[in-house]
């Protein structure tokens, strides 16, 4: 932990005027404060990255939180968990049937009942888990916080972006790329795929287009992520896909250096 003599909380005034946004993944954690006035700059509380294994991941998350005690203040909070091991099920299967969630999740992945989380949408619900003990830690440490799947955040926020064309959104992260595809407002898929080379991202995209019968001449592909990866990838994809562009993000989120998921959570 940080020495208490070196830690300095950010002066913000009335806590009720701010919302806490946290993004947690296997490779790091970041936290931001968004003011109720949409023109006011987002405050970055911390942005930590690491390279740890599953055995020490929860401890690292806990230490970062306790090293920055301002996040424990009584904020309205949205926390996104970036969990590649996620599945989607029809919401009607789990609505008001929380006891069925672990069994459904464990048909594909393996996690203790208490570690499986759910982010419910109207049509489909995302079931996800990142590391043992995380759900209990978040519920205990951030009571009342809204806990989201990163894929569900992308799905809910991008669904409303109007377009008559099929759309695929790709958010590129460290070792992973998140894909969300729509046909108008209908969700086709949302999943995370690993990558080492940009060609791996291209392969995943064209596999998605093939599986869902999406024509490269009429589909719209939007990219976000590190500039040194997304810009060359956009240039290369334009050889095969007619409409390739960068994903539009809120300006104040870009200015604060927020990851895509954090920026999307700024919308109430």
XYZ file of C-alpha atoms in Angstrom:
268
model
C 0.000 0.000 0.000
C 0.981 3.631 -0.391
C 2.295 5.496 2.616
C -0.578 7.571 4.002
C 1.736 10.572 4.143
C 2.146 10.536 0.341
C -1.475 9.876 -0.629
C -3.383 13.001 -1.644
C -7.126 12.907 -2.243
C -8.532 15.021 -5.067
C -10.515 18.030 -3.842
C -13.981 17.749 -5.377
C -16.497 19.390 -3.048
C -19.923 17.755 -2.790
C -19.666 13.982 -3.363
C -23.302 13.886 -4.507
C -22.351 15.833 -7.638
C -19.909 13.156 -8.808
C -20.154 9.615 -10.167
C -17.375 7.068 -9.741
C -16.488 4.982 -12.804
C -14.141 2.000 -12.422
C -12.853 -0.452 -15.022
C -11.282 -3.696 -13.777
C -9.482 -6.242 -15.958
C -6.872 -8.966 -15.689
C -4.238 -6.437 -16.775
C -5.145 -3.374 -14.695
C -7.679 -1.108 -13.047
C -8.632 2.524 -13.543
C -10.977 4.891 -11.725
C -12.503 8.231 -12.708
C -14.885 10.837 -11.351
C -17.529 12.346 -13.635
C -19.352 15.517 -12.550
C -23.089 15.927 -13.039
C -22.243 18.960 -15.200
C -21.396 17.306 -18.540
C -19.042 20.129 -19.545
C -16.764 19.650 -16.553
C -13.594 17.636 -17.062
C -13.428 14.032 -15.918
C -10.971 13.491 -13.050
C -8.634 10.506 -13.250
C -8.070 9.034 -9.781
C -5.683 6.323 -10.929
C -4.805 4.116 -13.891
C -2.820 1.048 -12.818
C -1.553 -1.763 -15.035
C 0.070 -5.042 -14.109
C 1.139 -8.467 -15.307
C -0.016 -10.993 -12.703
C -1.524 -14.465 -12.631
C -4.979 -15.426 -11.403
C -3.635 -16.407 -7.994
C -2.537 -12.841 -7.216
C -5.028 -10.837 -9.315
C -7.617 -10.302 -6.589
C -4.962 -9.201 -4.110
C -3.648 -6.696 -6.629
C -7.134 -5.275 -7.197
C -7.742 -5.007 -3.453
C -4.410 -3.271 -2.864
C -5.051 -0.685 -5.576
C -8.430 0.146 -4.055
C -7.033 0.487 -0.535
C -4.075 2.524 -1.856
C -6.614 5.064 -3.181
C -9.181 5.351 -0.371
C -11.048 8.206 -2.061
C -12.799 5.601 -4.238
C -14.390 4.261 -1.044
C -16.334 7.477 -0.473
C -20.102 7.275 -0.875
C -20.256 7.939 -4.614
C -22.866 6.727 -7.016
C -20.728 4.140 -8.798
C -20.567 2.124 -12.003
C -17.978 -0.655 -12.151
C -17.200 -2.516 -15.356
C -15.523 -5.910 -15.126
C -13.614 -6.802 -18.282
C -14.174 -10.558 -18.323
C -13.322 -12.451 -21.516
C -14.958 -15.593 -20.096
C -18.520 -14.441 -20.692
C -21.605 -16.084 -22.154
C -24.980 -14.761 -23.277
C -28.323 -16.339 -22.449
C -31.906 -15.246 -23.159
C -32.975 -12.923 -20.369
C -36.194 -14.876 -19.905
C -34.096 -17.813 -18.640
C -32.590 -15.878 -15.744
C -34.980 -13.037 -14.972
C -36.005 -13.461 -11.310
C -34.197 -16.837 -11.344
C -30.790 -15.936 -9.938
C -30.284 -19.459 -8.617
C -30.024 -20.777 -12.217
C -27.219 -18.417 -13.262
C -24.185 -20.422 -12.011
C -25.401 -23.644 -13.617
C -25.890 -21.943 -16.985
C -22.459 -20.329 -16.799
C -20.773 -23.576 -15.817
C -22.119 -25.279 -18.925
C -19.352 -23.361 -20.743
C -16.812 -22.153 -18.178
C -15.990 -23.066 -14.599
C -16.541 -20.805 -11.590
C -17.886 -21.089 -8.065
C -21.536 -20.116 -7.710
C -20.674 -16.985 -5.707
C -18.237 -15.757 -8.371
C -20.661 -15.633 -11.323
C -22.153 -12.231 -12.095
C -24.960 -11.231 -14.456
C -25.679 -8.063 -16.419
C -29.290 -8.207 -17.579
C -30.579 -6.580 -20.751
C -34.023 -6.748 -22.291
C -33.255 -9.510 -24.793
C -30.055 -11.148 -23.562
C -28.147 -11.320 -20.294
C -24.384 -11.570 -20.022
C -23.026 -14.025 -17.429
C -19.394 -13.441 -16.516
C -16.617 -14.039 -14.005
C -13.068 -12.710 -13.805
C -11.362 -14.056 -10.681
C -12.493 -15.936 -7.551
C -13.582 -13.605 -4.761
C -14.026 -10.501 -6.913
C -17.807 -10.387 -6.758
C -17.806 -10.624 -2.949
C -15.083 -7.970 -2.686
C -16.994 -5.524 -4.888
C -20.286 -6.084 -3.064
C -18.586 -5.628 0.290
C -16.391 -2.675 -0.654
C -18.721 -0.777 -2.996
C -22.223 -1.381 -1.583
C -24.866 -0.177 -3.996
C -22.491 0.057 -6.968
C -23.802 -1.063 -10.349
C -21.545 -3.893 -11.586
C -21.442 -4.390 -15.342
C -19.989 -6.746 -17.907
C -17.784 -4.817 -20.323
C -19.495 -6.577 -23.240
C -22.928 -5.639 -21.913
C -21.821 -1.999 -21.641
C -20.751 -2.021 -25.290
C -23.976 -3.737 -26.308
C -26.327 -1.376 -24.497
C -24.511 1.802 -25.534
C -23.898 0.919 -29.191
C -27.345 -0.536 -29.890
C -28.886 2.942 -29.940
C -26.429 4.381 -32.461
C -28.670 4.741 -35.482
C -27.736 3.024 -38.713
C -29.571 1.068 -41.378
C -26.401 -0.946 -41.981
C -25.171 -3.999 -40.086
C -22.444 -2.874 -37.668
C -19.444 -4.454 -35.986
C -17.647 -2.614 -33.186
C -14.121 -3.702 -32.285
C -12.398 -2.433 -29.150
C -8.711 -3.401 -29.078
C -7.099 -3.976 -25.689
C -3.936 -5.573 -24.335
C -3.930 -9.112 -25.797
C -7.696 -9.001 -26.406
C -10.196 -7.506 -28.840
C -13.900 -7.156 -28.036
C -16.383 -7.627 -30.880
C -20.037 -6.564 -30.832
C -22.208 -6.964 -33.938
C -25.698 -5.660 -34.717
C -28.182 -5.921 -37.537
C -29.971 -2.601 -37.019
C -30.870 -2.807 -33.288
C -30.732 -6.608 -33.100
C -27.699 -7.999 -31.286
C -25.978 -10.715 -33.312
C -23.011 -11.443 -31.053
C -20.688 -10.010 -28.423
C -17.461 -11.749 -27.458
C -13.779 -11.249 -26.672
C -11.045 -12.828 -28.794
C -7.302 -12.984 -28.031
C -4.772 -11.507 -30.431
C -1.015 -11.274 -30.819
C -0.814 -9.717 -34.270
C -3.290 -7.349 -35.968
C -3.919 -10.127 -38.477
C -5.534 -12.103 -35.629
C -8.094 -9.299 -35.224
C -8.756 -9.326 -38.961
C -9.241 -13.101 -38.902
C -11.775 -12.842 -36.068
C -13.656 -10.069 -37.869
C -13.953 -11.944 -41.166
C -14.966 -15.091 -39.338
C -17.797 -13.112 -37.682
C -18.853 -11.659 -41.045
C -18.923 -15.164 -42.519
C -20.817 -16.786 -39.632
C -23.530 -14.108 -39.584
C -23.721 -13.609 -43.344
C -22.605 -9.974 -43.269
C -21.488 -8.537 -46.602
C -18.159 -6.617 -46.389
C -19.562 -4.167 -48.930
C -22.462 -3.077 -46.715
C -21.287 -3.695 -43.143
C -19.955 -0.813 -41.038
C -16.865 -1.586 -38.919
C -15.866 0.787 -36.108
C -12.510 0.547 -34.324
C -11.279 1.785 -30.954
C -8.134 1.137 -28.949
C -4.432 2.022 -29.150
C -3.707 4.359 -32.036
C -0.640 2.435 -33.181
C -2.806 -0.662 -33.673
C -6.192 0.650 -34.804
C -4.962 3.154 -37.410
C -2.879 0.667 -39.469
C -5.640 -1.919 -39.020
C -8.233 0.535 -40.352
C -6.037 1.241 -43.382
C -5.618 -2.482 -44.099
C -9.287 -3.371 -43.571
C -10.368 -0.721 -46.077
C -8.910 -2.953 -48.801
C -11.676 -5.475 -48.099
C -14.439 -3.664 -46.181
C -16.156 -0.632 -47.685
C -17.044 1.207 -44.479
C -14.320 1.259 -41.804
C -14.039 4.111 -39.316
C -12.942 5.017 -35.815
C -15.504 4.697 -33.025
C -16.780 8.050 -31.834
C -16.104 8.605 -28.117
C -17.102 11.455 -25.770
C -14.493 14.199 -26.006
C -14.067 14.555 -22.253
C -13.466 10.815 -22.010
C -10.734 11.016 -24.639
C -9.174 13.985 -22.850
C -9.084 12.021 -19.579
C -7.478 9.032 -21.292
C -10.374 6.750 -20.418
C -10.689 3.289 -21.956
C -13.701 2.831 -24.199
C -15.730 1.010 -21.522
C -15.169 3.793 -18.995
C -16.136 6.460 -21.511
C -19.329 4.593 -22.400
C -20.279 4.436 -18.716
C -20.308 8.218 -18.480
C -23.791 8.177 -19.968
C -26.340 7.879 -17.152
